Amino acid sequence: MADLKVTLIHSVAHRLPKQRKIVEALGLKKVNSSVVRPDNAATRGALFQIAHLIKVEEVK
């Protein structure tokens, strides 16, 4: 399975508390910060919840 590189492209200010918690749980801090996460169902579900705030790329 490949990994996913997740980049925060919009601020979490003025967002729902649930969305803020998801961003924090993924390890994203500031705008333009990136993390690499495994591509599994749990990660995909979290990314779907905040898809409007992030950019996702597949890395090998």
mmCIF file of C-alpha atoms in Angstrom:
data_model
loop_
_atom_site.group_PDB
_atom_site.id
_atom_site.type_symbol
_atom_site.label_atom_id
_atom_site.label_comp_id
_atom_site.label_asym_id
_atom_site.label_seq_id
_atom_site.Cartn_x
_atom_site.Cartn_y
_atom_site.Cartn_z
ATOM 1 C CA MET A 1 0.000 0.000 0.000
ATOM 2 C CA ALA A 2 1.187 3.525 -0.741
ATOM 3 C CA ASP A 3 1.287 6.427 1.656
ATOM 4 C CA LEU A 4 -0.574 9.708 1.408
ATOM 5 C CA LYS A 5 1.068 13.112 1.765
ATOM 6 C CA VAL A 6 -1.474 15.478 3.303
ATOM 7 C CA THR A 7 -0.945 19.249 3.125
ATOM 8 C CA LEU A 8 -3.100 21.780 4.965
ATOM 9 C CA ILE A 9 -3.990 24.519 2.460
ATOM 10 C CA HIS A 10 -6.720 26.416 4.340
ATOM 11 C CA SER A 11 -6.766 27.623 7.929
ATOM 12 C CA VAL A 12 -8.840 25.839 10.569
ATOM 13 C CA ALA A 13 -9.882 29.153 12.106
ATOM 14 C CA HIS A 14 -13.679 29.525 12.203
ATOM 15 C CA ARG A 15 -14.196 25.816 11.418
ATOM 16 C CA LEU A 16 -16.244 23.281 13.323
ATOM 17 C CA PRO A 17 -14.556 21.846 16.443
ATOM 18 C CA LYS A 18 -14.740 18.339 14.956
ATOM 19 C CA GLN A 19 -12.794 19.476 11.897
ATOM 20 C CA ARG A 20 -10.165 21.179 14.067
ATOM 21 C CA LYS A 21 -9.688 17.972 16.068
ATOM 22 C CA ILE A 22 -9.259 15.910 12.899
ATOM 23 C CA VAL A 23 -6.607 18.307 11.575
ATOM 24 C CA GLU A 24 -4.772 18.161 14.906
ATOM 25 C CA ALA A 25 -5.036 14.363 15.091
ATOM 26 C CA LEU A 26 -3.465 14.050 11.650
ATOM 27 C CA GLY A 27 -0.495 16.072 12.913
ATOM 28 C CA LEU A 28 -1.101 19.191 10.836
ATOM 29 C CA LYS A 29 -0.272 22.439 12.590
ATOM 30 C CA LYS A 30 -0.058 25.494 10.341
ATOM 31 C CA VAL A 31 -1.101 26.248 6.790
ATOM 32 C CA ASN A 32 1.270 24.567 4.287
ATOM 33 C CA SER A 33 2.395 21.974 6.842
ATOM 34 C CA SER A 34 2.548 18.412 5.506
ATOM 35 C CA VAL A 35 2.496 14.910 6.968
ATOM 36 C CA VAL A 36 2.740 11.434 5.461
ATOM 37 C CA ARG A 37 0.084 8.978 6.591
ATOM 38 C CA PRO A 38 -0.631 5.359 5.612
ATOM 39 C CA ASP A 39 -3.352 4.811 3.044
ATOM 40 C CA ASN A 40 -6.021 2.921 4.978
ATOM 41 C CA ALA A 41 -9.736 3.205 5.662
ATOM 42 C CA ALA A 42 -9.329 5.176 8.895
ATOM 43 C CA THR A 43 -7.080 7.767 7.273
ATOM 44 C CA ARG A 44 -9.318 8.040 4.224
ATOM 45 C CA GLY A 45 -12.359 8.618 6.442
ATOM 46 C CA ALA A 46 -10.617 11.420 8.328
ATOM 47 C CA LEU A 47 -9.439 13.022 5.095
ATOM 48 C CA PHE A 48 -12.955 12.902 3.650
ATOM 49 C CA GLN A 49 -14.221 14.948 6.620
ATOM 50 C CA ILE A 50 -11.751 17.785 5.931
ATOM 51 C CA ALA A 51 -11.322 17.450 2.155
ATOM 52 C CA HIS A 52 -12.087 21.149 1.638
ATOM 53 C CA LEU A 53 -9.105 22.147 3.817
ATOM 54 C CA ILE A 54 -6.369 19.860 2.464
ATOM 55 C CA LYS A 55 -4.493 18.666 -0.598
ATOM 56 C CA VAL A 56 -3.632 14.960 -0.846
ATOM 57 C CA GLU A 57 -0.868 13.361 -2.923
ATOM 58 C CA GLU A 58 0.070 9.707 -3.206
ATOM 59 C CA VAL A 59 3.721 8.906 -2.401
ATOM 60 C CA LYS A 60 5.544 5.616 -2.697
#
